[in-house]
Short mmCIF file of C-alpha atoms in Angstrom, two decimals:
data_model
loop_
_atom_site.label_atom_id
_atom_site.label_comp_id
_atom_site.label_asym_id
_atom_site.label_seq_id
_atom_site.Cartn_x
_atom_site.Cartn_y
_atom_site.Cartn_z
CA MET A 261 0.00 0.00 0.00
CA ALA A 262 1.41 3.34 -1.07
CA LEU A 263 2.24 5.72 1.76
CA TRP A 264 2.41 8.92 -0.25
CA PRO A 265 -1.31 9.85 0.20
CA TYR A 266 -0.98 9.54 4.00
CA LEU A 267 2.26 11.52 4.05
CA GLY A 268 0.69 14.16 1.81
CA ILE A 269 -2.39 14.45 4.04
CA THR A 270 -0.16 14.75 7.13
CA ALA A 271 2.09 17.43 5.64
CA PHE A 272 -0.78 19.47 4.21
CA PHE A 273 -2.78 19.32 7.45
CA ALA A 274 0.29 20.36 9.48
CA ILE A 275 0.50 23.56 7.42
CA ILE A 276 -3.23 24.28 7.71
CA TYR A 277 -3.28 23.63 11.46
CA TRP A 278 -0.23 25.81 12.06
CA LEU A 279 -1.99 28.64 10.23
CA ILE A 280 -5.23 28.49 12.23
CA PHE A 281 -4.27 27.15 15.68
CA ASN A 282 -5.56 29.44 18.42
CA GLU A 283 -3.73 29.29 21.77
CA ALA A 284 -6.44 31.16 23.71
CA ILE A 285 -8.86 29.27 25.91
CA ASP A 286 -12.35 29.03 24.43
CA LEU A 287 -14.97 30.95 26.39
CA ASN A 288 -17.77 28.37 26.29
CA GLY A 289 -17.06 26.93 29.77
CA ASP A 290 -17.54 23.23 28.96
CA ASN A 291 -13.98 22.98 27.66
CA ALA A 292 -12.76 24.13 31.08
CA SER A 293 -14.79 21.30 32.66
CA TYR A 294 -13.05 18.70 30.51
CA TYR A 295 -9.62 20.10 31.36
CA ILE A 296 -10.32 20.24 35.11
CA LEU A 297 -11.72 16.70 35.14
CA GLY A 298 -8.70 15.46 33.22
CA LYS A 299 -6.38 17.22 35.66
CA SER A 300 -8.22 15.62 38.58
CA LEU A 301 -7.78 12.14 37.09
CA ASN A 302 -4.13 12.83 36.36
CA SER A 303 -3.47 13.98 39.92
CA GLY A 304 -5.19 10.94 41.45
CA ASN A 305 -8.18 12.83 42.89
CA GLY A 306 -10.77 10.77 41.05
CA TYR A 307 -13.44 11.93 38.64
CA THR A 308 -14.38 15.21 40.26
CA LEU A 309 -14.12 18.92 39.60
CA LEU A 310 -11.13 20.34 41.48
CA SER A 311 -12.97 23.67 41.54
CA ASP A 312 -15.68 22.19 43.78
CA ILE A 313 -14.88 22.55 47.49
CA LYS A 314 -17.15 19.59 48.26
CA GLN A 315 -15.28 17.42 45.73
CA SER A 316 -18.51 15.70 44.75
CA PRO A 317 -18.36 12.85 42.21
CA HIS A 318 -18.98 14.22 38.73
CA GLY A 319 -21.59 12.71 36.45
CA HIS A 320 -22.63 15.21 33.79
CA PHE A 321 -19.80 14.68 31.31
CA PRO A 322 -18.83 11.09 30.40
CA PRO A 323 -15.25 10.24 31.41
CA GLY A 324 -13.71 9.30 28.04
CA TYR A 325 -12.31 12.66 26.94
CA PRO A 326 -11.10 13.70 30.43
CA PHE A 327 -9.37 10.30 30.62
CA LEU A 328 -7.56 11.02 27.33
CA ILE A 329 -6.59 14.46 28.64
CA SER A 330 -5.20 12.88 31.83
CA VAL A 331 -3.06 10.52 29.74
CA PHE A 332 -1.58 13.34 27.65
CA MET A 333 -1.00 15.38 30.83
CA VAL A 334 1.80 12.92 31.57
CA ILE A 335 3.64 14.87 28.85
CA SER A 336 2.39 18.36 29.69
CA LYS A 337 -0.46 20.02 31.60
CA GLU A 338 -0.25 23.22 29.54
CA VAL A 339 -3.63 24.22 28.09
CA VAL A 340 -2.00 24.98 24.72
CA PHE A 341 -0.61 21.44 24.51
CA ILE A 342 -3.93 19.82 25.44
CA LYS A 343 -5.67 21.97 22.82
CA ALA A 344 -3.11 20.88 20.21
CA VAL A 345 -3.79 17.21 21.01
CA ASN A 346 -7.21 17.68 19.42
CA GLY A 347 -5.37 18.66 16.25
CA LEU A 348 -3.58 15.30 16.37
CA PHE A 349 -6.93 13.54 16.76
CA LEU A 350 -8.29 15.42 13.73
CA LEU A 351 -5.26 14.41 11.67
CA GLY A 352 -5.78 10.82 12.82
CA ALA A 353 -9.44 11.08 11.80
CA PHE A 354 -8.45 12.23 8.30
CA LEU A 355 -5.98 9.36 7.91
CA VAL A 356 -8.48 6.75 9.13
CA PHE A 357 -11.17 8.26 6.91
CA PHE A 358 -8.94 7.96 3.85
CA ARG A 359 -8.21 4.34 4.78
CA LEU A 360 -11.94 3.70 5.13
CA CYS A 361 -12.47 5.12 1.65
CA ARG A 362 -9.97 2.60 0.33
CA ILE A 363 -11.73 -0.27 2.09
CA TYR A 364 -14.96 0.84 0.44
CA LYS A 365 -13.21 0.92 -2.95
CA VAL A 366 -13.74 4.67 -3.33
CA PRO A 367 -11.38 5.87 -6.11
CA ASP A 368 -8.21 7.36 -4.59
CA LEU A 369 -8.70 10.59 -6.51
CA LEU A 370 -12.20 11.03 -5.11
CA ALA A 371 -11.04 10.11 -1.58
CA LEU A 372 -8.15 12.60 -1.75
CA VAL A 373 -10.37 15.42 -3.04
CA THR A 374 -12.86 14.75 -0.24
CA THR A 375 -10.11 14.74 2.39
CA PHE A 376 -8.77 17.96 0.87
CA PHE A 377 -12.22 19.52 1.31
CA LEU A 378 -12.37 18.31 4.91
CA MET A 379 -9.04 19.91 5.76
CA PHE A 380 -10.65 23.30 5.07
CA ASN A 381 -13.96 22.51 6.77
CA TYR A 382 -14.67 25.26 9.29
CA PRO A 383 -16.68 23.21 11.85
CA LEU A 384 -13.95 20.54 12.00
CA LEU A 385 -11.04 22.98 12.16
CA LYS A 386 -12.77 25.15 14.75
CA SER A 387 -13.54 22.13 16.96
CA SER A 388 -9.93 20.94 16.70
CA THR A 389 -8.69 24.12 18.41
CA VAL A 390 -11.06 23.76 21.39
CA MET A 391 -10.80 21.35 24.32
CA MET A 392 -14.09 19.64 23.54
CA SER A 393 -14.98 16.03 22.89
CA GLU A 394 -16.25 16.27 19.28
CA ILE A 395 -12.93 15.64 17.52
CA PRO A 396 -11.74 12.73 19.71
CA PHE A 397 -15.21 11.23 19.26
CA LEU A 398 -14.92 11.64 15.50
CA PHE A 399 -11.55 9.86 15.53
CA PHE A 400 -12.72 6.89 17.60
CA SER A 401 -15.98 6.63 15.65
CA LEU A 402 -14.06 6.31 12.39
CA LEU A 403 -11.53 3.97 14.00
CA THR A 404 -14.36 1.77 15.31
CA LEU A 405 -15.91 1.50 11.85
CA PHE A 406 -12.51 0.69 10.35
CA LEU A 407 -11.72 -2.00 12.93
CA PHE A 408 -15.10 -3.71 12.59
CA LEU A 409 -14.75 -3.76 8.81
CA LYS A 410 -11.27 -5.27 9.11
CA SER A 411 -12.49 -7.82 11.66
CA ASP A 412 -15.20 -8.87 9.23
CA GLU A 413 -12.65 -9.41 6.47
CA LYS A 414 -9.87 -11.07 8.46
CA LYS A 415 -9.79 -14.33 10.36
CA GLY A 416 -8.99 -14.17 14.04
CA TRP A 417 -10.23 -12.00 16.88
CA ASP A 418 -7.59 -9.29 17.22
CA TYR A 419 -9.40 -6.67 15.12
CA PHE A 420 -12.73 -7.60 16.69
CA VAL A 421 -11.48 -7.13 20.27
CA ALA A 422 -9.78 -3.86 19.31
CA ALA A 423 -13.04 -2.73 17.67
CA ILE A 424 -15.07 -3.34 20.84
CA ILE A 425 -12.52 -1.42 22.92
CA SER A 426 -12.63 1.47 20.44
CA LEU A 427 -16.45 1.36 20.44
CA SER A 428 -16.51 1.55 24.23
CA LEU A 429 -14.09 4.45 24.27
CA ALA A 430 -16.18 6.33 21.69
CA TYR A 431 -19.27 5.81 23.86
CA HIS A 432 -17.44 6.99 26.99
CA ILE A 433 -16.31 10.11 25.12
CA ARG A 434 -19.83 10.99 23.98
CA THR A 435 -23.01 9.10 24.85
CA GLN A 436 -23.91 9.67 21.20
CA GLY A 437 -21.65 6.67 20.54
CA ILE A 438 -24.67 4.46 21.24
CA ALA A 439 -25.47 5.00 17.53
CA LEU A 440 -22.33 3.04 16.69
CA LEU A 441 -23.44 0.13 18.86
CA GLY A 442 -26.88 0.05 17.26
CA GLY A 443 -25.46 0.29 13.75
CA ILE A 444 -22.92 -2.49 14.29
CA ILE A 445 -25.41 -4.91 15.90
CA VAL A 446 -27.96 -4.37 13.11
CA PHE A 447 -25.15 -4.85 10.56
CA TYR A 448 -24.25 -8.25 12.04
CA ILE A 449 -27.89 -9.31 12.36
CA LEU A 450 -28.62 -8.47 8.72
CA LYS A 451 -25.56 -10.50 7.72
CA LYS A 452 -26.80 -13.32 9.98
CA LYS A 453 -23.64 -13.19 12.08
CA TYR A 454 -25.54 -13.57 15.32
CA GLN A 455 -22.52 -14.68 17.36
CA LYS A 456 -20.63 -11.47 16.58
CA ALA A 457 -23.76 -9.40 17.24
CA GLY A 458 -24.10 -10.98 20.67
CA LEU A 459 -20.40 -10.70 21.48
CA THR A 460 -20.40 -7.04 20.44
CA PHE A 461 -23.29 -6.25 22.77
CA PHE A 462 -21.84 -8.33 25.62
CA GLY A 463 -18.36 -6.81 25.26
CA PHE A 464 -19.79 -3.29 25.13
CA PHE A 465 -21.99 -4.00 28.16
CA LEU A 466 -19.06 -5.26 30.23
CA LEU A 467 -16.93 -2.21 29.39
CA ALA A 468 -19.79 0.21 30.08
CA LEU A 469 -20.74 -1.46 33.37
CA PRO A 470 -18.10 0.19 35.65
CA TRP A 471 -19.23 3.71 34.70
CA THR A 472 -22.88 2.74 35.21
CA ILE A 473 -22.19 1.13 38.61
CA ARG A 474 -20.15 4.13 39.70
CA GLY A 475 -23.08 6.41 38.82
CA LYS A 476 -25.52 4.27 40.78
CA LEU A 477 -23.28 4.13 43.85
CA ALA A 478 -22.71 7.89 43.73
CA GLY A 479 -26.40 8.58 43.19
CA ILE A 480 -25.86 10.34 39.86
CA SER A 481 -27.07 9.63 36.35
CA SER A 482 -26.11 10.70 32.85
CA GLY A 483 -26.63 14.42 32.46
CA TYR A 484 -27.20 14.09 28.71
CA VAL A 485 -29.86 11.38 29.10
CA ASN A 486 -31.70 13.46 31.70
CA GLN A 487 -31.61 16.51 29.44
CA LEU A 488 -32.75 14.47 26.45
CA LEU A 489 -35.91 13.50 28.32
CA MET A 490 -36.78 17.08 29.32
CA LYS A 491 -39.08 19.35 27.35
CA ASN A 492 -36.37 21.97 27.49
CA PRO A 493 -32.98 21.20 29.10
CA TYR A 494 -32.59 24.90 29.99
CA GLN A 495 -36.01 25.14 31.65
CA ALA A 496 -36.18 22.15 33.96
CA HIS A 497 -39.43 23.40 35.53
CA LEU A 498 -41.29 22.49 32.31
CA GLY A 499 -40.87 18.82 33.22
CA GLN A 500 -40.44 15.65 31.17
CA ALA A 501 -41.16 15.47 27.44
CA GLY A 502 -44.12 13.41 26.24
CA ILE A 503 -44.81 11.67 22.92
CA GLY A 504 -46.23 14.86 21.45
CA ASP A 505 -43.13 16.79 22.50
CA PHE A 506 -40.85 14.25 20.83
CA LEU A 507 -42.89 14.32 17.62
CA ALA A 508 -42.68 18.11 17.54
CA ARG A 509 -38.96 17.89 18.28
CA ILE A 510 -38.42 15.52 15.35
CA GLY A 511 -40.17 17.92 12.98
CA ASP A 512 -38.29 20.97 14.28
CA ASN A 513 -34.92 19.23 14.11
CA ALA A 514 -35.50 17.82 10.61
CA GLY A 515 -36.39 21.24 9.24
CA ARG A 516 -33.52 22.97 11.01
CA TYR A 517 -30.90 20.45 9.87
CA LEU A 518 -32.14 20.75 6.30
CA CYS A 519 -32.05 24.54 6.06
CA LYS A 520 -29.31 25.45 8.56
CA GLU A 521 -26.80 22.85 9.80
CA ILE A 522 -26.42 20.79 6.61
CA PRO A 523 -25.90 23.80 4.30
CA GLN A 524 -23.54 25.43 6.80
CA THR A 525 -21.53 22.21 7.16
CA LEU A 526 -20.46 22.25 3.51
CA LEU A 527 -20.93 25.98 2.85
CA PRO A 528 -19.78 27.56 6.12
CA PHE A 529 -19.73 31.05 4.62
CA LEU A 530 -23.53 30.99 4.93
CA GLU A 531 -24.73 33.12 7.84
CA VAL A 532 -27.15 31.16 10.02
CA ASN A 533 -29.53 32.96 12.36
CA TYR A 534 -31.29 30.54 14.68
CA LYS A 535 -33.79 33.18 15.79
CA GLU A 536 -35.15 33.81 12.30
CA PRO A 537 -36.44 31.61 9.46
CA SER A 538 -33.84 30.67 6.86
CA PRO A 539 -34.01 32.21 3.36
CA VAL A 540 -35.47 30.07 0.58
CA SER A 541 -31.97 29.72 -0.89
CA TYR A 542 -30.81 27.88 2.24
CA TRP A 543 -33.61 25.33 1.81
CA ILE A 544 -32.55 24.90 -1.82
CA PHE A 545 -28.92 24.35 -0.73
CA GLY A 546 -30.05 21.82 1.89
CA VAL A 547 -32.26 19.85 -0.47
CA ALA A 548 -29.54 19.87 -3.17
CA ILE A 549 -26.92 18.57 -0.73
CA VAL A 550 -29.25 15.81 0.51
CA LEU A 551 -30.05 14.73 -3.07
CA LEU A 552 -26.36 14.71 -4.00
CA PHE A 553 -25.62 12.82 -0.77
CA LEU A 554 -28.18 10.11 -1.58
CA THR A 555 -26.90 9.89 -5.16
CA GLY A 556 -23.34 9.61 -3.90
CA MET A 557 -24.27 6.87 -1.42
CA GLY A 558 -25.71 4.80 -4.24
CA TYR A 559 -22.65 5.44 -6.39
CA ALA A 560 -19.96 4.89 -3.73
CA PHE A 561 -21.62 1.96 -1.97
CA GLN A 562 -20.23 -0.72 -4.25
CA HIS A 563 -18.73 -2.66 -1.38
CA LYS A 564 -20.16 -5.73 0.34
CA GLN A 565 -19.88 -4.05 3.74
CA LYS A 566 -22.09 -1.09 2.81
CA LEU A 567 -24.69 -2.13 5.39
CA LEU A 568 -22.44 -1.04 8.27
CA LEU A 569 -22.40 2.62 7.23
CA ALA A 570 -26.07 2.53 6.28
CA SER A 571 -27.14 1.23 9.70
CA TYR A 572 -24.79 3.66 11.46
CA PHE A 573 -26.38 6.57 9.56
CA LEU A 574 -29.83 5.28 10.50
CA PHE A 575 -29.12 5.27 14.24
CA SER A 576 -27.22 8.58 14.07
CA GLY A 577 -30.17 10.16 12.29
CA ILE A 578 -32.57 8.93 14.98
CA ILE A 579 -30.40 10.52 17.68
CA PHE A 580 -30.09 13.80 15.77
CA LEU A 581 -33.87 14.02 15.38
CA LEU A 582 -34.54 13.22 19.06
CA TRP A 583 -31.94 15.72 20.28
CA PRO A 584 -33.41 18.72 22.18
CA ALA A 585 -34.25 21.40 19.62
CA GLU A 586 -32.42 23.92 21.81
CA TRP A 587 -29.09 22.19 21.07
CA VAL A 588 -28.22 23.82 17.79
CA GLY A 589 -25.05 24.04 15.72
CA THR A 590 -22.92 21.86 13.51
CA ARG A 591 -20.94 20.42 16.43
CA PHE A 592 -23.60 17.77 17.06
CA ILE A 593 -23.26 16.29 13.56
CA THR A 594 -19.45 16.37 13.62
CA PRO A 595 -19.05 12.54 13.48
CA VAL A 596 -20.87 12.30 10.13
CA ILE A 597 -19.43 15.42 8.45
CA PRO A 598 -16.74 13.38 6.58
CA PHE A 599 -19.41 11.12 5.10
CA ILE A 600 -21.70 14.04 4.23
CA MET A 601 -18.74 15.52 2.38
CA LEU A 602 -17.75 12.22 0.75
CA PHE A 603 -21.15 11.30 -0.61
CA THR A 604 -21.95 14.84 -1.72
CA VAL A 605 -18.70 14.97 -3.70
CA ALA A 606 -19.34 11.41 -4.93
CA GLY A 607 -22.76 12.52 -6.13
CA LEU A 608 -21.17 15.31 -8.15
CA TYR A 609 -18.60 12.86 -9.47
CA PHE A 610 -21.29 10.38 -10.52
CA LEU A 611 -23.34 13.05 -12.31
CA THR A 612 -20.18 14.16 -14.13
CA GLU A 613 -19.55 10.60 -15.29
CA LEU A 614 -23.18 10.38 -16.39
CA VAL A 615 -22.85 13.54 -18.46
CA ILE A 616 -19.62 12.24 -19.97
CA GLU A 617 -21.29 8.96 -20.95
CA LYS A 618 -24.29 10.74 -22.46
CA ALA A 619 -21.95 13.01 -24.40
CA GLY A 620 -20.18 9.93 -25.77
CA SER A 621 -16.70 11.26 -24.96
CA GLY A 622 -13.85 8.99 -26.00
CA ASN A 623 -11.53 9.89 -23.13
CA ASN A 624 -13.22 10.06 -19.74
CA LYS A 625 -9.91 10.10 -17.85
CA TYR A 626 -8.99 13.68 -18.74
CA LEU A 627 -12.49 14.96 -18.13
CA ARG A 628 -12.42 13.41 -14.65
CA PHE A 629 -9.17 15.18 -13.93
CA ALA A 630 -10.78 18.39 -15.18
CA PHE A 631 -13.68 17.79 -12.81
CA THR A 632 -11.26 17.27 -9.93
CA GLY A 633 -9.46 20.49 -10.83
CA LEU A 634 -12.78 22.31 -10.82
CA LEU A 635 -13.59 20.98 -7.34
CA ILE A 636 -10.19 22.05 -5.99
CA THR A 637 -10.57 25.49 -7.56
CA SER A 638 -14.00 25.78 -5.96
CA VAL A 639 -12.74 24.91 -2.49
CA LEU A 640 -9.86 27.35 -2.83
CA THR A 641 -12.28 30.08 -3.90
CA VAL A 642 -14.71 29.37 -1.06
CA TYR A 643 -12.30 28.75 1.79
CA LEU A 644 -9.13 30.67 1.02
CA GLN A 645 -10.56 34.11 0.29
CA PRO A 646 -8.71 35.65 3.27
CA PHE A 647 -5.46 35.40 1.31
CA VAL A 648 -7.03 37.50 -1.44
CA TYR A 649 -9.14 40.05 0.43
CA GLU A 650 -7.83 42.36 3.14
CA ASP A 651 -11.16 43.71 4.38
CA LYS A 652 -11.96 42.19 7.80
CA SER A 653 -15.44 43.70 8.07
CA ASP A 654 -17.13 40.59 6.67
CA ALA A 655 -14.71 37.99 8.07
CA ASP A 656 -17.64 35.87 9.28
CA LYS A 657 -18.57 35.20 5.67
CA ARG A 658 -15.14 33.76 4.99
CA PRO A 659 -14.60 30.79 7.29
CA PHE A 660 -10.85 30.57 6.91
CA ARG A 661 -10.52 34.30 7.55
CA ARG A 662 -12.61 33.77 10.67
CA LEU A 663 -10.13 31.19 11.95
CA LEU A 664 -7.18 33.46 11.20
CA VAL A 665 -8.82 36.35 13.05
CA GLU A 666 -9.61 34.09 16.02
CA LYS A 667 -6.00 32.86 16.01
CA GLN A 668 -4.96 36.25 17.40
CA GLY A 669 -6.30 35.05 20.76
CA ILE A 670 -7.41 38.48 21.98
CA TYR A 671 -9.99 38.25 24.75
CA PRO A 672 -12.84 40.76 24.95
CA PRO A 673 -12.07 43.42 27.61
CA GLY A 674 -14.56 41.93 30.08
CA TYR A 675 -12.92 38.50 29.90
CA ALA A 676 -9.42 40.00 29.99
CA ASN A 677 -10.28 41.61 33.32
CA TYR A 678 -12.05 38.45 34.48
CA PHE A 679 -8.94 36.33 33.96
CA GLU A 680 -6.68 39.01 35.44
CA MET A 681 -8.89 39.00 38.54
CA ALA A 682 -8.54 35.21 38.72
CA GLU A 683 -4.76 35.55 38.67
CA PHE A 684 -5.02 38.09 41.51
CA VAL A 685 -7.07 35.55 43.48
CA LYS A 686 -4.44 32.89 42.92
CA ALA A 687 -1.67 35.15 44.17
CA ASN A 688 -3.44 36.80 47.13
CA LEU A 689 -6.31 34.76 48.59
CA PRO A 690 -6.11 31.73 50.90
CA GLU A 691 -6.09 28.36 49.14
CA ASP A 692 -9.41 27.35 50.72
CA ALA A 693 -11.26 30.53 49.72
CA VAL A 694 -14.44 29.97 47.69
CA VAL A 695 -15.23 32.49 44.96
CA ALA A 696 -18.69 32.86 43.40
CA CYS A 697 -18.76 34.10 39.81
CA ARG A 698 -20.62 33.78 36.50
CA LYS A 699 -18.21 31.38 34.75
CA PRO A 700 -16.65 29.49 37.69
CA LEU A 701 -14.82 26.81 35.70
CA LEU A 702 -13.13 29.32 33.38
CA PHE A 703 -12.22 31.39 36.45
CA HIS A 704 -10.69 28.29 38.08
CA LEU A 705 -8.33 27.74 35.14
CA TYR A 706 -6.54 30.93 36.15
CA SER A 707 -7.19 31.06 39.91
CA GLU A 708 -6.73 27.31 40.58
CA GLY A 709 -8.93 27.78 43.63
CA TYR A 710 -12.46 26.80 44.64
CA THR A 711 -15.18 28.43 42.55
CA THR A 712 -18.93 28.16 42.24
CA LEU A 713 -21.84 29.70 40.36
CA TYR A 714 -23.89 32.19 42.37
CA PRO A 715 -27.63 31.44 42.79
CA PHE A 716 -29.98 32.94 40.22
CA GLU A 717 -32.29 34.46 42.83
CA LYS A 718 -33.84 37.93 42.88
CA ASP A 719 -34.82 37.53 46.52
CA GLN A 720 -31.92 38.89 48.58
CA ASP A 721 -32.27 36.47 51.49
CA LYS A 722 -32.49 33.44 49.19
CA LEU A 723 -29.47 34.58 47.22
CA LEU A 724 -27.39 35.16 50.35
CA LYS A 725 -28.53 31.84 51.84
CA GLY A 726 -27.49 30.14 48.61
CA LEU A 727 -24.04 31.72 48.87
CA LYS A 728 -23.78 30.57 52.48
CA ASP A 729 -24.77 27.01 51.56
CA LYS A 730 -22.01 27.02 48.95
CA GLN A 731 -19.51 28.29 51.58
CA VAL A 732 -18.77 31.41 49.50
CA ASP A 733 -16.19 33.86 50.85
CA TYR A 734 -15.73 36.17 47.84
CA VAL A 735 -17.80 37.30 44.88
CA VAL A 736 -16.72 38.60 41.48
CA LEU A 737 -18.83 41.33 39.88
CA GLU A 738 -17.83 41.28 36.22
CA GLN A 739 -18.93 42.43 32.78
CA ILE A 740 -18.40 39.41 30.55
CA GLY A 741 -21.69 39.78 28.74
CA TYR A 742 -24.28 37.96 30.87
CA SER A 743 -27.30 39.73 32.32
CA SER A 744 -27.49 37.49 35.40
CA THR A 745 -24.79 39.40 37.28
CA SER A 746 -26.59 42.73 37.00
CA LEU A 747 -29.97 41.05 37.51
CA TYR A 748 -29.19 39.00 40.62
CA LEU A 749 -25.90 40.00 42.26
CA LEU A 750 -25.50 43.70 41.64
CA PRO A 751 -28.74 44.93 43.28
CA VAL A 752 -27.99 43.06 46.50
CA PHE A 753 -24.57 44.60 46.96
CA GLU A 754 -25.48 48.05 45.67
CA ASN A 755 -28.32 48.31 48.18
CA ASN A 756 -26.47 46.74 51.11
CA ARG A 757 -23.03 48.27 51.41
CA SER A 758 -22.53 46.77 54.85
CA LEU A 759 -22.61 43.19 53.50
CA TRP A 760 -19.21 43.33 51.88
CA ARG A 761 -15.86 45.02 51.63
CA ASP A 762 -13.73 45.85 48.59
CA VAL A 763 -10.74 43.60 47.91
CA HIS A 764 -9.65 44.40 44.35
CA PHE A 765 -10.86 46.52 41.44
CA LEU A 766 -10.07 46.61 37.72
CA ASP A 767 -11.27 49.33 35.37
CA ASP A 768 -12.49 49.40 31.76
CA PRO A 769 -14.76 47.58 32.19
CA LYS A 770 -15.32 47.81 35.93
CA THR A 771 -14.64 44.46 37.60
CA TYR A 772 -14.85 43.95 41.36
CA LEU A 773 -13.68 41.31 43.79
CA ILE A 774 -15.56 41.69 47.05
CA GLN A 775 -15.42 39.80 50.33
CA LEU A 776 -18.60 38.88 52.17
CA VAL A 777 -18.71 39.73 55.85
CA PRO A 778 -20.32 37.32 58.36
CA GLU A 779 -23.25 39.69 58.83
CA ALA A 780 -24.18 39.19 55.17
CA PHE A 781 -25.69 35.79 55.76
CA PRO A 782 -29.24 35.46 57.13
CA GLU A 783 -29.74 33.14 60.05
#
């Protein structure tokens, strides 16, 4: 097997990743959770948030990605290094994807063009610069598919055992990995390989059992499963979803994926507004991509193992449609982006061949190369505009420009002060001090102390009691863009000067660290 495609993919991706890699911490908060959990595992403190003074067992995020972080922390605990590891996982995903294409007898030229497209895909590149689980999950999903295909072709059990381990790891990285299990079992059942179907389920069950038992003993359950069953995961008071809610959710998700996520996945220069209906053109793009995708599946699926991908898509689609409608964005369909790209390109390729045959051309080879050149020219035009245009005013319309702008790693002024205040806390407050703030996990990355979220209570006594229950000593009044601080915290301390004393102040924008006095807490 020739190595030059793999070497070429590696070299080209290294250049791309060097150009777009952003050293700054992402401001979403969840990435800080993964890092802190990984650090806790690495330091031998168990699966808990080091920012929590109670050190309660953690159960919201599955342990797979924090475990990987803890392993790489043996080399370095620097945030920049851990972020870069996701780049390695994305490179690994591209290499495994290309190998999968070869197993499925996809022409090398088509596989290379698709991989070339993927190396400029904004959702994938963006995710690879953030400490989130999407890219490791993508890698282990593709690796699982590859290993099961190899185990079905080869005699012996080595690939099969490795496939089950990879499947389990994918599931422990993201619960969404259950789609892999369903797809693989259905694949074996349809092929009447009942022994392997049973062994796959049994092996997966055994590897998933420790995490399940741990949750039961600790009295916690999967945060994602609980949120999936709610009417709205951000409004718990609305209660559990019923059949009607799930039917409405399926309709909402199907329409949104068709006119927003799917078009933006392949055409990321499209501006998506989730608060407004999409233009008719977005629906046209979505329908066109789906039709090309289905055409490409029929064209590329010339391999005897095609049922594995088909069943995996089926279970993935079910999960996507049942997902809470409030969870929007391309990050949730990350594991299938390579196949969306592959079959869309394959659909274009097939239609080109059809036109060539109808035209009765005597030399299809050169026309196919011309088609490939057209695709490459298109991707360069769409994705590499920042090297042509200097105007930054519409950077959001040019995905690669967006990544280059983000690479500068400049925090908004409110966050710059927020992190500077955290560094002050690290240098000046006692190690056991508890700080309440709006983004406690991000604050902990810089303060390395105990942090917690303040209660969202307008009633002063309830808010102060909540702070007391959380053993809060200090509070940060910041301006990082959330209304909750001015809505809940600020009125209490503006109207009750005797409850606190100033500790530290930063200007532009005004950011305060205050200490609560014992008299602040109601009896």
